Every structure is written in structure tokens, then in C-alpha cells.
Coordinates of C-alpha atoms in Angstrom, one line a residue:
Chain A
M1 CA -16.6 -21.2 1.7
V2 CA -13.3 -20.7 3.5
D3 CA -12.9 -17.0 2.5
G4 CA -16.5 -16.0 3.6
L5 CA -15.5 -18.0 7.0
V6 CA -12.1 -16.0 7.4
H7 CA -13.7 -12.4 6.6
V8 CA -16.1 -12.8 9.4
A9 CA -13.4 -14.2 11.5
L10 CA -11.2 -11.3 11.3
L11 CA -14.1 -9.1 11.1
I12 CA -15.5 -10.2 15.0
L13 CA -11.8 -10.9 16.1
M14 CA -9.8 -7.7 15.2
P15 CA -11.7 -4.3 15.3
L16 CA -11.8 -4.3 19.1
P17 CA -8.1 -5.3 19.9
M18 CA -7.2 -2.7 17.2
L19 CA -8.6 -0.2 19.5
G20 CA -6.5 -1.6 22.0
L21 CA -3.5 -1.4 20.2
I22 CA -3.6 1.7 19.2
N23 CA -3.7 2.9 23.5
R24 CA -0.8 0.3 23.8
V25 CA 1.7 2.8 21.3
K26 CA 0.3 5.6 23.4
S27 CA 0.9 4.3 26.7
I28 CA 4.7 3.2 25.5
A29 CA 5.2 6.3 23.6
A30 CA 4.4 8.4 26.7
G31 CA 6.5 5.7 29.2
R32 CA 3.9 4.0 30.8
K33 CA 3.1 0.3 30.5
G34 CA -0.7 0.8 29.6
P35 CA -3.9 -1.4 29.8
P36 CA -3.7 -4.9 28.3
I37 CA -4.2 -4.8 24.3
L38 CA -8.0 -6.4 24.8
Q39 CA -8.9 -4.1 27.6
P40 CA -11.9 -2.9 25.1
V41 CA -13.3 -6.5 24.8
Y42 CA -13.2 -6.4 28.8
D43 CA -15.1 -3.3 28.8
V44 CA -17.3 -4.3 26.0
V45 CA -18.3 -7.7 27.6
K46 CA -18.8 -5.8 31.4
L47 CA -20.9 -2.8 29.1
L48 CA -23.3 -5.9 27.7
Q49 CA -23.8 -7.0 31.3
K50 CA -25.4 -4.4 32.5
G51 CA -29.2 -2.7 32.1
A52 CA -29.9 1.2 30.4
V53 CA -31.0 3.9 31.3
Y54 CA -33.4 5.6 29.5
S55 CA -34.5 9.1 30.2
R56 CA -38.3 10.2 29.8
T57 CA -37.8 12.5 27.1
T58 CA -36.4 10.3 24.5
T59 CA -38.2 8.2 22.1
W60 CA -37.3 5.0 19.9
L61 CA -34.9 7.0 18.2
F62 CA -32.6 6.9 20.8
V63 CA -33.2 3.0 21.2
A64 CA -32.7 2.7 17.3
G65 CA -29.5 5.0 17.0
P66 CA -27.2 2.3 18.4
I67 CA -28.7 -0.7 16.9
V68 CA -28.3 0.9 13.4
A69 CA -25.1 2.4 13.9
L70 CA -23.8 -1.3 14.8
A71 CA -25.6 -3.1 11.9
S72 CA -24.8 -0.5 9.5
S73 CA -21.1 -0.7 10.3
L74 CA -20.9 -4.7 10.0
L75 CA -22.8 -4.6 6.8
A76 CA -20.0 -2.6 5.6
A77 CA -17.5 -4.3 6.6
L78 CA -19.2 -7.2 5.5
I79 CA -18.6 -5.5 1.7
V80 CA -15.1 -4.7 1.8
P81 CA -12.6 -7.1 0.8
L82 CA -10.5 -7.9 3.8
A83 CA -8.0 -10.7 3.3
S84 CA -8.4 -11.1 -0.1
T85 CA -8.9 -8.9 -3.3
T86 CA -12.3 -10.0 -3.6
S87 CA -15.0 -9.5 -0.4
P88 CA -17.3 -13.0 -0.3
F89 CA -20.2 -10.5 0.3
G90 CA -19.4 -8.1 -2.9
F91 CA -21.5 -7.1 -5.4
P92 CA -21.7 -4.4 -8.4
A93 CA -21.4 -0.9 -7.2
D94 CA -21.1 -1.9 -4.0
V95 CA -18.3 1.2 -3.1
F96 CA -21.7 3.7 -3.3
V97 CA -23.4 0.9 -0.9
F98 CA -20.3 1.1 1.4
A99 CA -20.0 5.1 1.6
Y100 CA -23.7 5.6 2.3
L101 CA -23.9 2.8 5.2
L102 CA -21.6 4.6 7.0
G103 CA -23.6 7.5 6.1
V104 CA -26.8 5.6 7.5
G105 CA -25.1 4.8 10.9
R106 CA -23.5 8.4 11.0
F107 CA -27.3 9.9 10.6
F108 CA -28.6 7.4 13.1
T109 CA -26.2 8.1 16.2
M110 CA -26.8 12.1 15.7
T111 CA -30.7 11.4 15.4
A112 CA -30.1 9.7 18.7
A113 CA -27.9 12.3 20.0
L114 CA -30.7 14.6 18.9
D115 CA -33.2 13.1 20.9
T116 CA -32.0 13.6 23.9
G117 CA -32.9 16.8 24.3
S118 CA -28.9 17.4 25.8
A119 CA -27.5 21.0 24.2
F120 CA -24.1 19.8 24.3
E121 CA -25.2 16.5 22.7
G122 CA -27.1 18.3 19.8
M123 CA -23.9 20.9 19.7
G124 CA -21.3 17.4 18.6
A125 CA -24.2 16.3 16.6
S126 CA -23.7 19.4 14.7
R127 CA -20.5 19.2 14.5
E128 CA -20.4 16.0 13.2
A129 CA -22.5 16.8 10.6
A130 CA -20.2 19.8 9.2
Y131 CA -17.1 17.4 9.3
A132 CA -18.7 14.4 7.8
A133 CA -20.0 16.7 5.0
L134 CA -16.2 17.5 4.7
A135 CA -14.9 14.1 4.6
E136 CA -17.4 12.6 2.3
P137 CA -16.3 14.1 -0.7
A138 CA -12.6 13.2 0.2
L139 CA -13.9 9.7 0.7
F140 CA -15.4 9.6 -2.2
L141 CA -12.7 11.3 -4.7
A142 CA -10.3 8.7 -3.1
L143 CA -12.0 5.8 -3.9
M144 CA -12.6 7.1 -7.7
I145 CA -8.9 7.0 -7.9
V146 CA -9.3 3.6 -7.5
C147 CA -12.3 2.7 -9.5
I148 CA -11.7 4.2 -12.6
P149 CA -9.2 3.0 -13.8
A150 CA -10.9 -0.7 -13.0
H151 CA -13.8 0.7 -14.8
S152 CA -15.9 -0.8 -12.1
A153 CA -17.4 1.3 -9.0
S154 CA -17.0 -2.6 -6.7
F155 CA -13.9 -2.8 -4.6
S156 CA -13.5 -6.4 -5.8
D157 CA -12.9 -5.3 -9.0
A158 CA -11.1 -2.0 -8.2
F159 CA -8.5 -3.5 -5.6
A160 CA -8.3 -6.7 -8.0
S161 CA -6.8 -4.2 -10.8
I162 CA -4.4 -2.6 -8.2
P163 CA -1.2 -3.4 -9.6
A164 CA 0.5 -5.9 -7.6
A165 CA 4.7 -4.3 -7.7
G166 CA 6.1 -1.3 -7.0
G167 CA 4.6 -0.5 -3.6
L168 CA 2.8 3.2 -3.0
L169 CA 4.4 4.3 -6.6
R170 CA 2.1 1.8 -8.6
H171 CA 0.9 4.4 -9.8
P172 CA 0.7 8.2 -8.6
G173 CA -2.6 8.6 -7.6
L174 CA -2.6 5.9 -5.6
L175 CA 0.0 7.9 -2.9
L176 CA -2.9 10.8 -3.1
A177 CA -5.7 8.3 -2.6
T178 CA -3.7 7.0 0.4
L179 CA -3.1 10.2 2.0
S180 CA -6.4 11.2 1.9
L181 CA -8.1 8.5 2.8
G182 CA -6.0 8.1 6.3
V183 CA -7.5 11.8 6.9
V184 CA -10.7 10.1 6.3
L185 CA -10.2 7.5 8.7
L186 CA -8.8 9.8 11.3
A187 CA -12.2 11.9 10.9
E188 CA -14.8 9.3 10.4
A189 CA -13.0 7.7 13.1
S190 CA -12.9 10.9 15.4
R191 CA -9.2 10.4 16.2
I192 CA -6.1 12.7 16.8
P193 CA -6.2 15.4 15.0
V194 CA -9.8 15.8 14.2
D195 CA -11.2 14.8 17.4
D196 CA -9.7 12.8 20.8
P197 CA -11.4 10.0 21.6
N198 CA -10.3 10.6 25.3
T199 CA -11.4 14.0 26.3
H200 CA -14.4 14.5 28.4
L201 CA -14.7 17.7 28.4
E202 CA -18.1 18.2 26.2
L203 CA -17.0 21.6 24.8
T204 CA -14.6 20.0 22.6
M205 CA -15.1 16.5 21.9
I206 CA -17.0 15.4 18.5
H207 CA -18.1 11.9 18.4
E208 CA -18.1 11.4 22.1
V209 CA -20.2 14.1 23.0
M210 CA -23.0 12.3 21.3
V211 CA -23.0 9.3 22.9
L212 CA -23.1 10.7 26.4
D213 CA -26.2 9.4 27.1
H214 CA -26.1 5.8 25.9
G215 CA -25.1 3.2 28.7
G216 CA -25.0 -0.4 29.2
P217 CA -25.7 -2.5 25.9
D218 CA -26.3 0.5 24.2
F219 CA -22.9 2.0 24.8
A220 CA -21.3 -1.4 24.2
F221 CA -23.2 -1.2 20.3
I222 CA -21.5 1.7 20.3
Q223 CA -18.5 0.8 20.8
I224 CA -18.4 -2.3 18.9
G225 CA -19.5 -0.1 15.8
Y226 CA -17.1 2.6 16.1
A227 CA -14.2 0.4 16.0
L228 CA -15.8 -1.6 13.0
K229 CA -15.9 1.7 11.3
F230 CA -12.0 2.2 12.2
F231 CA -11.0 -1.5 11.3
V232 CA -13.2 -1.1 7.9
L233 CA -11.7 2.3 6.7
G234 CA -8.4 0.8 8.1
A235 CA -8.7 -2.4 5.4
V236 CA -9.4 0.3 2.4
L237 CA -6.2 1.7 3.5
V238 CA -4.9 -1.6 3.9
H239 CA -5.5 -3.0 0.3
L240 CA -4.3 0.7 -1.5
V241 CA -1.0 0.1 0.4
L242 CA 0.0 -3.3 0.4
P243 CA -0.5 -5.8 -2.6
I244 CA -2.9 -8.5 -0.9
P245 CA -2.8 -11.6 -2.8
A246 CA -6.4 -13.0 -3.5
S247 CA -5.9 -15.9 -1.9
G248 CA -3.9 -18.3 -0.1
W249 CA -2.3 -17.9 3.3
M250 CA -0.3 -15.2 2.6
A251 CA -3.5 -12.8 2.1
P252 CA -4.7 -12.9 6.1
V253 CA -1.0 -12.5 7.5
L254 CA -0.1 -9.5 5.2
F255 CA -3.6 -8.1 6.0
V256 CA -3.2 -8.1 9.6
A257 CA -0.2 -7.2 9.6
G258 CA -1.3 -4.5 7.3
Q259 CA -3.7 -3.3 9.8
A260 CA -1.4 -3.5 12.5
G261 CA 1.1 -1.3 11.0
V262 CA -2.7 1.1 10.3
A263 CA -3.6 1.0 13.9
I264 CA 0.7 1.6 14.8
T265 CA 0.4 4.5 12.6
V266 CA -2.3 6.4 14.4
G267 CA -1.0 6.3 17.4
I268 CA 2.0 7.3 16.5
I269 CA 0.6 10.2 15.3
E270 CA -1.5 10.5 18.6
S271 CA 1.3 10.0 20.4
F272 CA 3.0 13.2 19.0
M273 CA 0.5 15.3 17.6
A274 CA -2.2 17.9 19.3
R275 CA -5.8 18.2 18.6
L276 CA -6.8 20.7 16.0
R277 CA -8.5 23.7 17.1
L278 CA -12.2 22.9 16.0
T279 CA -12.0 25.5 13.6
R280 CA -8.9 24.6 11.8
V281 CA -10.4 21.2 11.1
P282 CA -12.2 22.4 7.8
Q283 CA -9.1 23.2 6.4
F284 CA -7.5 19.7 7.5
L285 CA -11.0 17.6 5.3
I286 CA -10.4 20.4 2.2
G287 CA -6.6 19.6 2.3
A288 CA -7.9 15.8 1.7
C289 CA -10.3 16.7 -0.4
V290 CA -8.0 18.7 -2.4
V291 CA -5.4 16.3 -2.6
A292 CA -7.6 13.4 -3.9
A293 CA -9.3 15.3 -6.6
V294 CA -5.2 16.0 -7.7
G295 CA -5.0 12.6 -8.0
V296 CA -8.3 12.2 -9.7
L297 CA -6.8 14.6 -12.4
V298 CA -3.4 12.4 -12.5
L299 CA -5.5 10.1 -13.1
F300 CA -6.8 11.9 -16.9
T301 CA -3.2 13.3 -17.6
G302 CA -1.9 9.6 -18.6
G303 CA -0.6 8.4 -15.3
R304 CA -3.2 5.7 -15.5
P305 CA -1.3 2.3 -15.0
Chain B
M1 CA 18.7 7.7 -12.4
S2 CA 16.0 5.6 -10.1
L3 CA 14.2 9.1 -8.8
N4 CA 10.4 9.4 -9.8
A5 CA 9.7 12.5 -11.4
D6 CA 6.4 11.8 -11.1
L7 CA 6.7 11.7 -7.6
L8 CA 8.7 14.6 -7.5
L9 CA 6.1 16.4 -9.2
L10 CA 3.2 15.2 -7.5
L11 CA 5.4 16.4 -4.0
V12 CA 6.0 20.0 -5.6
I13 CA 2.0 20.2 -6.6
G14 CA 1.5 19.3 -2.7
I15 CA 3.7 22.0 -1.5
D16 CA 2.1 24.4 -3.8
L17 CA -1.4 23.8 -2.4
F18 CA 0.4 23.5 1.4
I19 CA 2.1 26.9 0.6
G20 CA -1.8 28.0 -0.5
S21 CA -3.1 27.0 2.9
T22 CA -0.6 27.9 5.6
G23 CA -1.1 31.3 7.1
R24 CA 2.0 31.2 8.6
L25 CA 4.8 32.7 6.8
G26 CA 7.6 30.6 8.6
A27 CA 5.9 27.8 7.4
R28 CA 5.5 29.1 3.5
I29 CA 9.3 29.9 3.5
R30 CA 10.1 26.2 4.6
A31 CA 7.6 24.9 2.1
C32 CA 9.7 27.2 -0.6
A33 CA 12.9 25.7 0.6
L34 CA 11.6 21.9 0.7
Q35 CA 10.3 23.0 -3.4
G36 CA 13.9 24.2 -4.3
L37 CA 15.1 20.6 -2.8
V38 CA 12.6 18.9 -5.0
L39 CA 13.3 21.3 -8.0
A40 CA 17.2 20.5 -7.7
A41 CA 16.5 16.8 -7.6
L42 CA 14.1 16.9 -10.7
P43 CA 17.0 17.2 -13.4
L44 CA 18.4 14.0 -11.3
A45 CA 15.2 11.9 -12.7
I46 CA 14.9 13.0 -16.2
Q47 CA 16.2 11.4 -19.1
G48 CA 17.7 14.5 -21.1
T49 CA 17.1 14.2 -24.5
G50 CA 19.7 17.2 -25.0
V51 CA 22.8 17.8 -26.9
L52 CA 24.9 17.3 -24.3
T53 CA 26.5 14.0 -24.2
G54 CA 29.1 11.7 -21.8
G55 CA 31.0 13.6 -19.4
E56 CA 29.8 17.0 -20.7
R57 CA 26.1 16.0 -19.4
V58 CA 27.0 14.8 -16.2
L59 CA 28.9 17.6 -15.2
H60 CA 25.8 19.8 -16.6
T61 CA 23.5 18.2 -14.4
V62 CA 25.9 17.9 -11.5
L63 CA 26.4 21.4 -11.6
A64 CA 22.7 22.3 -12.1
V65 CA 21.6 20.3 -9.1
L66 CA 24.2 22.2 -7.0
A67 CA 22.9 25.4 -8.6
T68 CA 19.8 25.1 -7.5
L69 CA 20.4 23.4 -4.4
L70 CA 22.6 25.7 -3.0
L71 CA 20.2 29.4 -4.3
K72 CA 16.5 28.0 -4.2
A73 CA 16.7 25.1 -1.2
V74 CA 19.2 27.4 1.0
A75 CA 20.3 30.8 0.0
I76 CA 17.6 32.2 -0.8
P77 CA 15.2 30.8 2.1
Y78 CA 17.4 31.7 4.8
F79 CA 17.6 35.4 3.5
L80 CA 13.6 35.2 3.4
M81 CA 13.6 33.8 7.2
R82 CA 16.2 37.0 7.8
A83 CA 13.8 39.4 6.5
M84 CA 10.6 37.8 8.2
R85 CA 12.6 37.8 11.6
Q86 CA 13.9 41.5 11.4
S87 CA 10.0 42.9 10.1
G88 CA 8.6 40.9 12.8
V89 CA 5.7 39.6 10.6
Q90 CA 4.9 36.0 11.3
R91 CA 1.5 35.3 9.9
E92 CA -0.1 37.0 6.9
A93 CA -1.8 39.7 8.2
E94 CA -5.6 39.7 8.0
P95 CA -6.0 37.9 5.1
E96 CA -8.5 39.7 2.5
H97 CA -10.2 35.9 2.6
S98 CA -10.1 33.1 4.2
L99 CA -7.4 30.3 4.1
H100 CA -10.2 27.6 3.2
L101 CA -10.7 29.7 0.3
S102 CA -7.3 29.8 -0.4
L103 CA -6.8 26.5 -1.0
L104 CA -9.6 25.8 -2.8
L105 CA -8.3 28.7 -4.9
C106 CA -5.2 26.8 -5.7
A107 CA -6.9 23.8 -6.3
V108 CA -8.5 25.3 -8.8
L109 CA -5.6 26.6 -10.4
V110 CA -4.3 23.4 -10.2
G111 CA -7.2 22.1 -12.0
L112 CA -7.0 24.7 -14.4
S113 CA -3.4 23.7 -15.3
F114 CA -4.2 20.1 -15.9
W115 CA -7.2 21.1 -18.1
I116 CA -5.1 23.4 -20.0
S117 CA -2.3 21.0 -20.4
A118 CA -4.6 18.3 -21.4
V119 CA -6.5 20.4 -23.9
M120 CA -4.5 23.1 -25.1
L121 CA -1.1 22.1 -25.2
P122 CA 0.4 18.8 -27.2
P123 CA 1.2 15.6 -25.4
P124 CA 4.2 15.0 -23.6
E125 CA 6.3 13.2 -25.7
A126 CA 7.0 9.7 -25.1
G127 CA 9.4 8.8 -22.1
S128 CA 9.0 12.3 -20.0
S129 CA 7.0 12.5 -17.4
P130 CA 2.8 13.9 -18.0
L131 CA 2.8 15.5 -14.9
G132 CA 5.6 17.6 -15.5
V133 CA 3.9 20.4 -17.5
P134 CA 0.4 20.9 -15.1
A135 CA 2.9 21.0 -12.3
G136 CA 4.4 23.8 -13.8
L137 CA 1.8 25.5 -14.7
A138 CA 0.3 24.8 -11.4
T139 CA 3.2 25.8 -10.0
L140 CA 2.9 29.2 -11.8
L141 CA -0.8 29.6 -11.4
V142 CA -0.4 29.8 -7.7
G143 CA 2.7 32.0 -7.4
L144 CA 1.3 34.1 -9.8
Y145 CA -1.9 33.7 -7.5
L146 CA 0.2 34.6 -4.2
T147 CA 1.9 37.4 -5.3
V148 CA -1.0 39.2 -6.7
G149 CA -3.1 37.9 -3.0
G150 CA -0.4 38.9 -0.8
R151 CA -1.0 42.0 1.5
T152 CA 2.5 41.8 2.9
E153 CA 6.2 42.2 1.2
L154 CA 7.1 39.2 2.1
T155 CA 4.5 37.0 1.1
Q156 CA 4.4 38.7 -2.6
V157 CA 8.3 38.0 -2.1
I158 CA 7.0 34.2 -1.6
G159 CA 4.7 34.2 -3.8
Y160 CA 7.4 35.3 -6.6
L161 CA 9.0 32.7 -5.7
V162 CA 6.7 30.0 -6.1
L163 CA 6.5 31.4 -9.5
E164 CA 9.4 30.9 -10.5
N165 CA 9.9 27.9 -9.0
G166 CA 6.8 27.0 -11.9
V167 CA 9.1 28.6 -14.7
F168 CA 12.2 26.3 -14.0
V169 CA 9.6 23.4 -13.8
I170 CA 8.2 24.3 -17.1
G171 CA 11.4 25.2 -18.9
Q172 CA 13.2 22.2 -17.7
R173 CA 10.1 20.0 -18.7
V174 CA 9.9 21.7 -22.4
L175 CA 13.5 21.9 -23.7
G176 CA 14.3 18.7 -22.1
E177 CA 17.4 19.9 -20.3
F178 CA 18.3 24.1 -19.7
P179 CA 21.0 25.5 -21.1
L180 CA 23.1 26.2 -18.5
V181 CA 23.0 30.1 -19.1
V182 CA 19.6 30.0 -19.0
E183 CA 19.8 28.2 -16.0
L184 CA 21.7 30.5 -14.4
G185 CA 20.4 33.3 -15.7
V186 CA 17.0 32.7 -14.2
L187 CA 18.3 31.4 -10.6
L188 CA 20.1 35.1 -10.6
D189 CA 16.9 36.2 -11.6
V190 CA 15.5 35.1 -8.7
L191 CA 18.3 36.0 -6.1
V192 CA 18.6 39.5 -6.9
A193 CA 14.7 40.0 -6.5
V194 CA 14.6 38.4 -3.3
M195 CA 17.7 40.4 -1.6
L196 CA 16.7 43.4 -3.0
M197 CA 13.0 42.9 -1.8
A198 CA 14.6 41.2 2.1
V199 CA 16.8 45.2 1.8
L200 CA 13.4 46.7 1.2
V201 CA 11.5 44.6 3.6
A202 CA 14.3 45.4 6.5
F203 CA 15.4 48.9 5.1
G204 CA 11.4 50.0 5.4
H205 CA 11.5 48.2 9.1
R206 CA 14.4 50.6 10.2
Q207 CA 13.0 53.7 8.4
D208 CA 9.3 53.0 10.1
P209 CA 9.1 51.4 12.9
S210 CA 5.1 51.2 12.8
A211 CA 5.4 50.1 9.0
A212 CA 6.8 46.5 11.0
G213 CA 3.5 46.3 12.1
N214 CA 1.8 44.6 9.7
G215 CA 1.9 41.4 11.3
A216 CA -0.5 40.0 13.3
A217 CA 1.5 41.2 16.1
T218 CA -0.1 44.4 15.8
P219 CA -2.6 45.7 17.7
V220 CA -6.0 46.0 16.5
G221 CA -6.5 49.7 14.9
G222 CA -2.5 50.0 15.1
A223 CA -0.4 50.7 12.2
R224 CA -3.3 51.2 9.7

């Protein structure tokens, strides 16, 4: 019961401030003071109080997009264990459901973008589809690295089977899984070097261009869903890197610290790296797939824990 | 020693993949230097089962590490860099296939080497890293691919160097400890080959300025 409450509290309170933390890290690196860490929360509250405008060319798909995106991210966040090795809402084979929940959200975001009939949004949707198709194998291969030793396709079993001592060198595949999942996180959450969340030039952006026509509460839903997506992928990363205990007060503390670490790392990457050229992004994602594939191979050569 | 052999060998494989996926010569040479550094650290991570013991063994290890470091991580990359600057070739000229394909090919080669070492070769002795032979084989195959697939002299030399690194890794894993003579022989082999190639590249450059135009800097339809 308490575990469930902690889980829900974390997934309500953390995602948006994490985005604020990234922006704060970026502003410090650039020598600015930067917006408050809670700025994304203020933005969402402001958006929720507004009304929405719908174009006459759009259909129910356009309205459904943000809602489904938010709902699927929320479900995914319920499945992944947060401040414990087991999730109160986990079930056998939830790894697959997790990956496809992200897929469903992406599909509806893309459909909503296409529904507007805008050429720019169609371009964004096409890019999103192309990169997601490359990021998904990397995600699956990286999750395989933790799932195969556990002989189970559920997050709870997989995370519980990661040995606690020894950091990232607990077994050699783990390091590769972390690297590859890190790239997936950057791609799925549309961060630099795959996409730039701050750009407002339609020709170069991917995620932002798909949601150009959404306003008011719809846009707020998209923002929350996006933050949640970043949050859940970050949670998986944290579990790979840090030995989160199964219970006790240390677990939430370690988890929050780990997530802050993820946000700060992403912020540092964004401060010191430029966005990759669009034609170079597939190379980056294929690289992540290959790294994860090597990790899976390593498992079968006796590198097994 | 507290160095983790598994990690070092993973790094070797990672560098193979990086070299296979980048088109810039400078990045490739730097990656080669890094690989040399990793190889130099490798003897420290191996608990050898050789005949040498005590002071002799320590001396041998120190010498091997220093020689590898000096040649593979410093001297050879330096000459390569110089050759690159002299020849004016900055990146792989119009690669025959895209870098995506090259990276995927390298990945297939890595997979192949894991498969070969799992299916065809005897299992590693207890105590040695199970990654040794696959990592060496992968490096060798990727090096072979780069040597054969390279279009400029420099990319071929880099490929050859990667290939030799693979031989080095496998040798170290199979023999446990290289006899010093063999070790020096391999190192000198590489050095001589690379220096010769470097001279050749520079010579060709001086002889025929248009021959330097293998690089991306050449205007289309220029040299060839």
C-alpha cells in the first residue's frame, strides 16, 4: 500500500520538475540564471486554464492524440518499478506492454499531427516514425540484456536479478545496456543530439513540429505526457546504474537522486553538444542498436552473472 | 591488478565499431591511439599462467606495457596524423557504401566472431576473460574489412593497424603471455609497415599533387 502511494506520488511530482532541472543546468552552463525549476509546472497550469482552438480540417483523431499520449505514458509509468525493485502495478511480461505503450502514444501523436493536414506536421511525423523505428530495436535489445539473466520479461524480476554490488561493472552487458538506453532516452524524449526541444524552426524539429497546432489543455496534456515519457525511461536507466533496494527509506532517496542525475547528465549533454544533422541521426541510433546487440552477445559467452 | 579485463575488451570492440562508423580520418586515428592505450593496459589486467615468475614477470609486464604504449598509442598514431596532414586527405573519399552499412557490417562481423568463438573454438580456460577471443577476432575481422574496403592508402593503413591489434589481443589470450621476442616482432612489424606506408603517402603527394586529391576536398570530377 505504502509502496503504491510512494510510486504514484513520485510519478505525479517528479516528471515536470525534472524538465525544469534540465533547463536550469543548461542555463547555469550558459552563465545565465535561468527559469525556476518549477517553471514547467507553472506553464502546464497556465495551459490548463486556457481554451482550445480546433481547425475545421481536424477530426476526432486530433483531439484523441494528446489524451492517448498522456494515458499511455501514465500507464507506462505505472508499470515500471520506481523506488523499489518491484512495481505495485507490474505483471508478467510487462516489458513488452511498456514498449508498446510508448509506441501507442507515439502513433496517436503522429496521427494527430497528420490529421491537421499541415505539411510541416506531416514532415515531423515522418521523421518521428523513422527514428522511432530505429530506437525501438535498441530499446528491446537493451531490455533483453537485463531480462535474459532473469529468465523473465517483467521489470520486477529483471531489476531484482541485477546484482547489487559492483556498480556498472556488475556484469559487462549492463554497461552496454546503459549506454544504449541512454541513447534511446535522448531519442524518445526528443533531446539533443537527436532533436532540440527549444528549436522553433519547423524545418529542423521533430517532436515540437508535430504538436504545433495543439493549444491550451491539449498542449498541457502533451507536455505532461512528454515529461512522463522522459521520467519512465530515466527510471529504467536509474535501475540499471544504481542498486535501488527493494524497500526501505533508502529506495526513494536513491531513486530521486538517480533521476536528478539523469536530468543533470542530459542537461550537460545539451549544453556541450550540438544537435546532429538529420542525416546523421540514424547512424547514432543504429550505433545504439549495435551496442545493445553486442551486450546481448556478451551474455551468451559466459559473461552471465 | 584491479583492472577489469572484460571492460577493456568491451572497449576494444566499441572502438572497432566506432572506427567502422566514422568517415573522418582524424577520428579514426585517434580511436586507433585509444585502442593502443587499451591494449597496453591489457597485460596488467591478465593474471598470466606463463612460466615467468616473480621479478622477471614484473619486468616483462612493465616492458610489454611500455613498448605497446609507446608504439601503438603514441608513435604510430603520430606518424599517421602526420601522413594525413601531409596528404591533405581529411575523410574517406566517397565511401563505396554508406556509413550505416559499414557500421552494420562491422556489427555483423562482431556477431560472427562471437559465434565462431562460441561454436568452433574450445571454451576459455578458467580465470581468463570469456571475451578475449571474440574481442580479438572481432578486431581482426573489422580490421580486415577496413583494409580491404578502404579506398585511400591511409584508410588501408588504419585498417591494417586495427587488424594487427586483433592479432595482438588474440595472441595475448591464447598464449596467456607473449614471449617477449614475439611481442616485439609484432610491434616492429606494424611500425615498419606503417612508416613505409606513411612515407609512400607523403612521397606520392610530393610527386603528383593531383594524387593527393583522393580526399573530400577535391572538386567533383577533379583527380579521377
